[in-house]
PDB file of C-alpha atoms in Angstrom:
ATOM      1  CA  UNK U   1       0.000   0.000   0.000  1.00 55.00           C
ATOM      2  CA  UNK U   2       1.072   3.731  -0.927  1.00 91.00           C
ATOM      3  CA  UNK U   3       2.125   5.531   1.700  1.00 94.00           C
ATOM      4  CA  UNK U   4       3.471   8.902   2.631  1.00 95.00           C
ATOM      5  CA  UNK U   5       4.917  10.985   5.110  1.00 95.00           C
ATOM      6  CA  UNK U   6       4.223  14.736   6.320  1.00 96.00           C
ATOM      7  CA  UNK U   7       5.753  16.235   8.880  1.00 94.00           C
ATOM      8  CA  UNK U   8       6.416  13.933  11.543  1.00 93.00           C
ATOM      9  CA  UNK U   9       3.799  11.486  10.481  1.00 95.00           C
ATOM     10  CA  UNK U  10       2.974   9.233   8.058  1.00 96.00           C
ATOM     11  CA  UNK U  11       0.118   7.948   5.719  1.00 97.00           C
ATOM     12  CA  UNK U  12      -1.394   5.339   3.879  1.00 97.00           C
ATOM     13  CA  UNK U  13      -3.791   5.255   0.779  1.00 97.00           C
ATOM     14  CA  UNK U  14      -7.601   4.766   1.868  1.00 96.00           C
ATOM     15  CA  UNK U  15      -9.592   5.945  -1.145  1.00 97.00           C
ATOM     16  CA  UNK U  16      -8.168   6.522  -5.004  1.00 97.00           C
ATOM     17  CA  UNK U  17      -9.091   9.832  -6.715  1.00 97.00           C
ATOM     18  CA  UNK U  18     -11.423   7.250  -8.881  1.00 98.00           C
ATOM     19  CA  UNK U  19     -12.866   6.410  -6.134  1.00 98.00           C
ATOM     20  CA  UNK U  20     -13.823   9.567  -4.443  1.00 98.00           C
ATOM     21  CA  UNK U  21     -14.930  11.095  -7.707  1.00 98.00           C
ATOM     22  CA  UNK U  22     -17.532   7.980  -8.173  1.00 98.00           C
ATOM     23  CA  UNK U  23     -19.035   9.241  -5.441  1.00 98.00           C
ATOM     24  CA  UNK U  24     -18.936  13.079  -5.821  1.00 98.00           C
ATOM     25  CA  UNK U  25     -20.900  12.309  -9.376  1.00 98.00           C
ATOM     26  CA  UNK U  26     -23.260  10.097  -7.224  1.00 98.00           C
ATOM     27  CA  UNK U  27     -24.074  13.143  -4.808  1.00 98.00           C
ATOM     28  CA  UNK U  28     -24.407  15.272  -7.835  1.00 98.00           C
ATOM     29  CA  UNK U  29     -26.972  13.173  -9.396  1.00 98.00           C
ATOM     30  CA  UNK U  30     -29.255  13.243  -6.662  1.00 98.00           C
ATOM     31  CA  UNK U  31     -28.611  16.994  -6.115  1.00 98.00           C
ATOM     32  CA  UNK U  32     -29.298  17.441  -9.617  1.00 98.00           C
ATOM     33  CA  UNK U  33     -32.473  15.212  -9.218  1.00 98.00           C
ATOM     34  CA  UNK U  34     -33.629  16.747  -6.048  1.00 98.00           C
ATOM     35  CA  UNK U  35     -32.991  20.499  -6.626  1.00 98.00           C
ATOM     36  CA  UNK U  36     -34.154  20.902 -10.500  1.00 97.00           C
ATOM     37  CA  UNK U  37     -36.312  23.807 -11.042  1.00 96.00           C
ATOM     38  CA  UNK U  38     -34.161  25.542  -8.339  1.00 96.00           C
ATOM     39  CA  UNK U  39     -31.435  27.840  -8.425  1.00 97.00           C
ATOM     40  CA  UNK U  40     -29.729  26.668  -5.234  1.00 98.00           C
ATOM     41  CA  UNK U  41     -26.928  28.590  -3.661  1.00 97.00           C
ATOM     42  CA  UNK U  42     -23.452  26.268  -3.128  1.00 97.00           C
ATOM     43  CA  UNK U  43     -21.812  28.039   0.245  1.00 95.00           C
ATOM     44  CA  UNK U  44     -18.266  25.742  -0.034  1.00 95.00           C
ATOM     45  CA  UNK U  45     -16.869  25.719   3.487  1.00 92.00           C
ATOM     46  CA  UNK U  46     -12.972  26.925   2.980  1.00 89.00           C
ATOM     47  CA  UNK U  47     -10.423  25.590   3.192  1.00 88.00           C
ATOM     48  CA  UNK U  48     -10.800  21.953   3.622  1.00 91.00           C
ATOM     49  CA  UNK U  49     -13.808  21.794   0.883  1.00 96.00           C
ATOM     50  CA  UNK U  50     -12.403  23.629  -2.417  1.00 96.00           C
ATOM     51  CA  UNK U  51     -11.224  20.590  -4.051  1.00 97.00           C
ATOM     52  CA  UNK U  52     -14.529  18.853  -3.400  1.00 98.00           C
ATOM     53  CA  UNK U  53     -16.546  21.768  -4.444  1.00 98.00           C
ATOM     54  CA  UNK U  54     -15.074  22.157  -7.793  1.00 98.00           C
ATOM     55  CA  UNK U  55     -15.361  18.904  -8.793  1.00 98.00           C
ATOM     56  CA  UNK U  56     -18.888  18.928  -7.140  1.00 98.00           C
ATOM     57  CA  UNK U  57     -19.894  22.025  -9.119  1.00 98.00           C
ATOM     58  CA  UNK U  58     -18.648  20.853 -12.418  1.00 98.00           C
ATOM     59  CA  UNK U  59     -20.851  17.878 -11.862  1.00 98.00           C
ATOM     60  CA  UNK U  60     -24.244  19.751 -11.071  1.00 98.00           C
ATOM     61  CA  UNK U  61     -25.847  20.296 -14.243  1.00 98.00           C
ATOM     62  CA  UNK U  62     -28.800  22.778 -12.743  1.00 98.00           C
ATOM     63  CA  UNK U  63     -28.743  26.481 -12.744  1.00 98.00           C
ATOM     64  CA  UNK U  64     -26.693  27.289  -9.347  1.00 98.00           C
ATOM     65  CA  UNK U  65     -24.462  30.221  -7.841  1.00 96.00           C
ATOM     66  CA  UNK U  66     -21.372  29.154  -5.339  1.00 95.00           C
ATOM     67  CA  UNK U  67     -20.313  31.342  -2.824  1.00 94.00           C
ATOM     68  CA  UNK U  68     -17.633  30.452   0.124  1.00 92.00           C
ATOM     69  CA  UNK U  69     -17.329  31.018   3.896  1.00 89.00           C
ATOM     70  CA  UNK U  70     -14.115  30.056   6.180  1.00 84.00           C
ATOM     71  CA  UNK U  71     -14.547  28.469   9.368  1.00 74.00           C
ATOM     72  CA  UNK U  72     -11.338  26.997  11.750  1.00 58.00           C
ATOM     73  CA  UNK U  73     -11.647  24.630  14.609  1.00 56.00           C
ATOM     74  CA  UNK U  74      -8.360  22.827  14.202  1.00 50.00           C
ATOM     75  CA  UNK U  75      -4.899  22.974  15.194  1.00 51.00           C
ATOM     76  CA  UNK U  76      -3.029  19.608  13.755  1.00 51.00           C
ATOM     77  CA  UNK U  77      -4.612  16.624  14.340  1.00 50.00           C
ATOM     78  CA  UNK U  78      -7.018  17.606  16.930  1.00 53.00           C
ATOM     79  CA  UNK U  79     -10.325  20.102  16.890  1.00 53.00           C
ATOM     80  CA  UNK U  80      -9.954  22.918  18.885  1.00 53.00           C
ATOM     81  CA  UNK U  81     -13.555  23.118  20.036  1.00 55.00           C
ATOM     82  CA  UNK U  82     -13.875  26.630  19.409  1.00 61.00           C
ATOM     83  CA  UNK U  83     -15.445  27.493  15.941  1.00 60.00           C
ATOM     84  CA  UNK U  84     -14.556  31.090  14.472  1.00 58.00           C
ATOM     85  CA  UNK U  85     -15.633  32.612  11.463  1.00 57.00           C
ATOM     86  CA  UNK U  86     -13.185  34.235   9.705  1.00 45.00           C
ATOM     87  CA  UNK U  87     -14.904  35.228   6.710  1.00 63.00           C
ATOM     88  CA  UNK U  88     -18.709  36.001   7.031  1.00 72.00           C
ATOM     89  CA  UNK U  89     -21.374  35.520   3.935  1.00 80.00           C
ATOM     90  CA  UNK U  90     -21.824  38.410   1.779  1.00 81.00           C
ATOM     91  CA  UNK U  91     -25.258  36.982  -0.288  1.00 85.00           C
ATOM     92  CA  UNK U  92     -28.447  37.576   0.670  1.00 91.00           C
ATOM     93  CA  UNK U  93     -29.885  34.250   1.126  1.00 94.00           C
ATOM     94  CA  UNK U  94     -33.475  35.269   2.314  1.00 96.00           C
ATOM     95  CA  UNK U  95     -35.552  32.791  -0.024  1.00 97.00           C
ATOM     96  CA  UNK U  96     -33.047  31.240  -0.839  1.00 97.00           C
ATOM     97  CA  UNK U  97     -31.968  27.194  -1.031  1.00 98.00           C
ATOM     98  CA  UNK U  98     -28.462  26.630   0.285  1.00 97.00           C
ATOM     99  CA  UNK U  99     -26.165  24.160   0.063  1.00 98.00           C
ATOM    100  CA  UNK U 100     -23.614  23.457   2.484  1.00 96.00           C
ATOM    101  CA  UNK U 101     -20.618  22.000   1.062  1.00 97.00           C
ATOM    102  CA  UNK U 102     -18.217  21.095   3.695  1.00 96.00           C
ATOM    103  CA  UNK U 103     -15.215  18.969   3.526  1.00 96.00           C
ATOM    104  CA  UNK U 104     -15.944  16.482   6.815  1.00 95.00           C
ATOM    105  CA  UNK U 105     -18.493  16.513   9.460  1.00 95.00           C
ATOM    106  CA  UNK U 106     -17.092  14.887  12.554  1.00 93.00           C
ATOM    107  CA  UNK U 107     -18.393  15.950  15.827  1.00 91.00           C
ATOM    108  CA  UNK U 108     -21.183  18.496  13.648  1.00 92.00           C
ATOM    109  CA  UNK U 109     -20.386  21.113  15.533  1.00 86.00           C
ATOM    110  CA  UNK U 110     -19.160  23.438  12.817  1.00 82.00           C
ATOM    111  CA  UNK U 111     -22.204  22.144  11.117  1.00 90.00           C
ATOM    112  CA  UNK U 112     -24.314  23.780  13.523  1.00 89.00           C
ATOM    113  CA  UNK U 113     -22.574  26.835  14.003  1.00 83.00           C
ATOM    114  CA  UNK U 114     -22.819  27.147   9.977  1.00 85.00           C
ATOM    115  CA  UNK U 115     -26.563  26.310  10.391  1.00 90.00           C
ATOM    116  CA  UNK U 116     -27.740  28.555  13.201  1.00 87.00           C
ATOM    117  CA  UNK U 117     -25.920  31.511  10.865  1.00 84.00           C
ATOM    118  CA  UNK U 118     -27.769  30.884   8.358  1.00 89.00           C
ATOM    119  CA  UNK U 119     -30.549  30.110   9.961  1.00 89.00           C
ATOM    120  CA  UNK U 120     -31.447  33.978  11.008  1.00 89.00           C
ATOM    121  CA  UNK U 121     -30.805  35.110   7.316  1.00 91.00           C
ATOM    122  CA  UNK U 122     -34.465  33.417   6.298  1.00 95.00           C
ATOM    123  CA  UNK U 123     -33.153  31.059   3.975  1.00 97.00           C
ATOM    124  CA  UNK U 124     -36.140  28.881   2.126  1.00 97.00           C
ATOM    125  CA  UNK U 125     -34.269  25.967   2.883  1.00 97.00           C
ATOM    126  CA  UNK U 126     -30.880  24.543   3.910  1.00 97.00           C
ATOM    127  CA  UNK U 127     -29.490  21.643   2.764  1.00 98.00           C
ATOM    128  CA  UNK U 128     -25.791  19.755   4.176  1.00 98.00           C
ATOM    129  CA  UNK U 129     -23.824  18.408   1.327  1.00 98.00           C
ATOM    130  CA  UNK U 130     -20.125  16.537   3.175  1.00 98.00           C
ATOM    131  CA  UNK U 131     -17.386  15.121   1.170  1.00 98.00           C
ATOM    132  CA  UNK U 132     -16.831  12.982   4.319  1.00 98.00           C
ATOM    133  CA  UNK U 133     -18.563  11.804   7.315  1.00 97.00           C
ATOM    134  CA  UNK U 134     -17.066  10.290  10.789  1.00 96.00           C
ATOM    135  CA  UNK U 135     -21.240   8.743  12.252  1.00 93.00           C
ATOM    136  CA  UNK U 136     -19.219   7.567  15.315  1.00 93.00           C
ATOM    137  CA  UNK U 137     -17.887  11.137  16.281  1.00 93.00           C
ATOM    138  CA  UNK U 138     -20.980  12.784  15.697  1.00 93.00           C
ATOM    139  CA  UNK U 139     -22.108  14.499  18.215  1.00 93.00           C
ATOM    140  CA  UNK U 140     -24.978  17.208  17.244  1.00 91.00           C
ATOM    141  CA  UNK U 141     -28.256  15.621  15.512  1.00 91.00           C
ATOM    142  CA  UNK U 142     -27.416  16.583  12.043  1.00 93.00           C
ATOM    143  CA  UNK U 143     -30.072  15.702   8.330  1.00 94.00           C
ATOM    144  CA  UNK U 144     -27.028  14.724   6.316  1.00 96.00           C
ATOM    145  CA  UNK U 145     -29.157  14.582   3.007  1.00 97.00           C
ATOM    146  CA  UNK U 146     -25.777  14.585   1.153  1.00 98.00           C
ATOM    147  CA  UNK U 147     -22.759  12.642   1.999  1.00 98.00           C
ATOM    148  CA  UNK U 148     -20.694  10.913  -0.576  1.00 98.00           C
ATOM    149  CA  UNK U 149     -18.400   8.823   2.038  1.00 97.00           C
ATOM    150  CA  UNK U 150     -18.769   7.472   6.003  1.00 96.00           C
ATOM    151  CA  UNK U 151     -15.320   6.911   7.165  1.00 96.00           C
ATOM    152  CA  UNK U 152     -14.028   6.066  10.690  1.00 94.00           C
ATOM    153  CA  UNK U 153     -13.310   8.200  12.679  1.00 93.00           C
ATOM    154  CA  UNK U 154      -9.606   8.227  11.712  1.00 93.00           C
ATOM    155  CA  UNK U 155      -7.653  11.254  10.826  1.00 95.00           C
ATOM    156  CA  UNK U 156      -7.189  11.841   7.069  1.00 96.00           C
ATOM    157  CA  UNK U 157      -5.534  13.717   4.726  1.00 97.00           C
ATOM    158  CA  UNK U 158      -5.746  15.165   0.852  1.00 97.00           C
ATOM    159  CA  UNK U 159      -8.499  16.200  -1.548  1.00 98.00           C
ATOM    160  CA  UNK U 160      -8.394  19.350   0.169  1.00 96.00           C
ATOM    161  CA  UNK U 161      -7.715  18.340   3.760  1.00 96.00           C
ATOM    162  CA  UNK U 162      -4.692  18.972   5.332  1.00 95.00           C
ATOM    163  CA  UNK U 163      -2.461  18.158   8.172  1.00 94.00           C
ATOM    164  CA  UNK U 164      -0.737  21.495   9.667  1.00 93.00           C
ATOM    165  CA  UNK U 165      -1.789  22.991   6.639  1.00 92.00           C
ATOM    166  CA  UNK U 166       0.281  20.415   4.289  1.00 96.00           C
ATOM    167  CA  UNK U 167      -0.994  17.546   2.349  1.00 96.00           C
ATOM    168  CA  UNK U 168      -4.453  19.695   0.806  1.00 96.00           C
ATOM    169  CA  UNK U 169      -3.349  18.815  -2.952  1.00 96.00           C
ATOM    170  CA  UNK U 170      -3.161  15.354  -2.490  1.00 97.00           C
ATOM    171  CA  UNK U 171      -5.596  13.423  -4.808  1.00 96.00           C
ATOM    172  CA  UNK U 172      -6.324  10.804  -2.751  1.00 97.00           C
ATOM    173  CA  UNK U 173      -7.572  10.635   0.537  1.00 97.00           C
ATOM    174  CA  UNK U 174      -4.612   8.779   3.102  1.00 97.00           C
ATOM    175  CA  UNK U 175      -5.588   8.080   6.485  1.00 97.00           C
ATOM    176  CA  UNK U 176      -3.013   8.260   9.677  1.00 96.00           C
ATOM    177  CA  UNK U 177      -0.918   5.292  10.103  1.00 94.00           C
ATOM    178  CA  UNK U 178      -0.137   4.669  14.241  1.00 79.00           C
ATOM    179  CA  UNK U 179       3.011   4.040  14.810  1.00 66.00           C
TER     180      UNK U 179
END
C-alpha cells in the first residue's frame, strides 16, 4: 500500500481519486435530481472543501451560484472546540436554497454553528452536502441529506484536507498510520 509521510507522520492510501470522484458524481446526481427547477446557492466551506466543491460544481448540471465562507476549529490533528468565522457571507440568502458543502463533518459542531448563521438570514431551505462523514464522532443531531463517504473516525488527509496545513493537494484521501 502507498504511503506517505508529512511532517512527523505518516500515511497510507484509503480511497483513489477514482474512487472519491464515483461518489462526488453520485451526490451530484441526486442533487441534480432533487434540486431541478431551483437555483440553489453552493456556500463551499474553505479551506478543507475547495477541491470537493469544484469537482462537485462541475458535476451539477442545474442552474446554481457558489459562494464560500471560512470556518477553523483545528490545530493539527485535533479540533480545537472553538469554531470562528473568519470570513462572514456576503449573499443575501433570504428565499433562498443553500447548500452546504463542507469537507468532513465529525463531531457536527461546525455544522451547527454554519446552520444557526444561516438560519437567522431566512433562507427557504438549507441543505448539508459533506465530502466525508465520521457517524461515530458525531455528536450534534445533524439531516445529512448529502454525503458521498462514512469513514471512521480516523484522521485523514488530501483532496483538500490537510495536516498542519500540508498535504491539501493530495488526490487521494490517506488516512493516519499509528506508529
Amino acid at each position: 500500500m502507498q504511503t506517505i509521510k508529512i511532517h512527523d507522520k505518516t500515511f497510507r492510501i484509503s480511497y483513489s481519486e477514482n474512487e472519491i470522484l464515483s461518489r462526488v458524481k453520485a451526490v451530484a446526481d441526486k442533487i441534480n435530481k432533487d434540486m431541478a427547477g431551483k437555483n440553489p446557492l453552493f456556500l463551499a466551506v474553505l479551506n478543507g472543501s475547495f477541491i470537493f466543491a469544484a469537482d462537485l460544481l462541475r458535476m451539477i448540471t442545474i442552474p446554481c451560484e457558489v459562494s464560500f465562507v471560512k470556518l477553523a476549529s483545528y490545530q493539527g490533528t485535533m479540533s480545537t472546540g472553538t469554531i470562528k468565522e473568519v470570513i462572514g457571507i456576503n449573499e443575501d440568502i433570504s428565499g433562498r436554497t443553500v447548500i452546504i458543502v463542507e469537507d468532513i463533518i465529525e463531531s457536527g459542531l461546525t455544522m451547527k454553528r454554519m446552520l444557526e448563521t444561516l438560519g437567522t438570514r431566512n433562507p427557504e431551505s438549507i441543505h448539508i452536502c459533506t465530502l466525508l462523514m465520521k457517524p461515530e464522532k458525531l455528536t450534534i443531531d445533524l439531516d445529512v441529506e448529502y454525503a458521498a463517504m462514512e469513514i471512521p473516525n480516523d484522521f485523514i488527509v488530501g483532496y483538500g484536507l490537510d495536516y498542519d496545513q500540508q498535504g491539501r493537494n493530495l488526490r487521494d484521501i490517506y488516512t493516519l498510520v499509528e506508529e
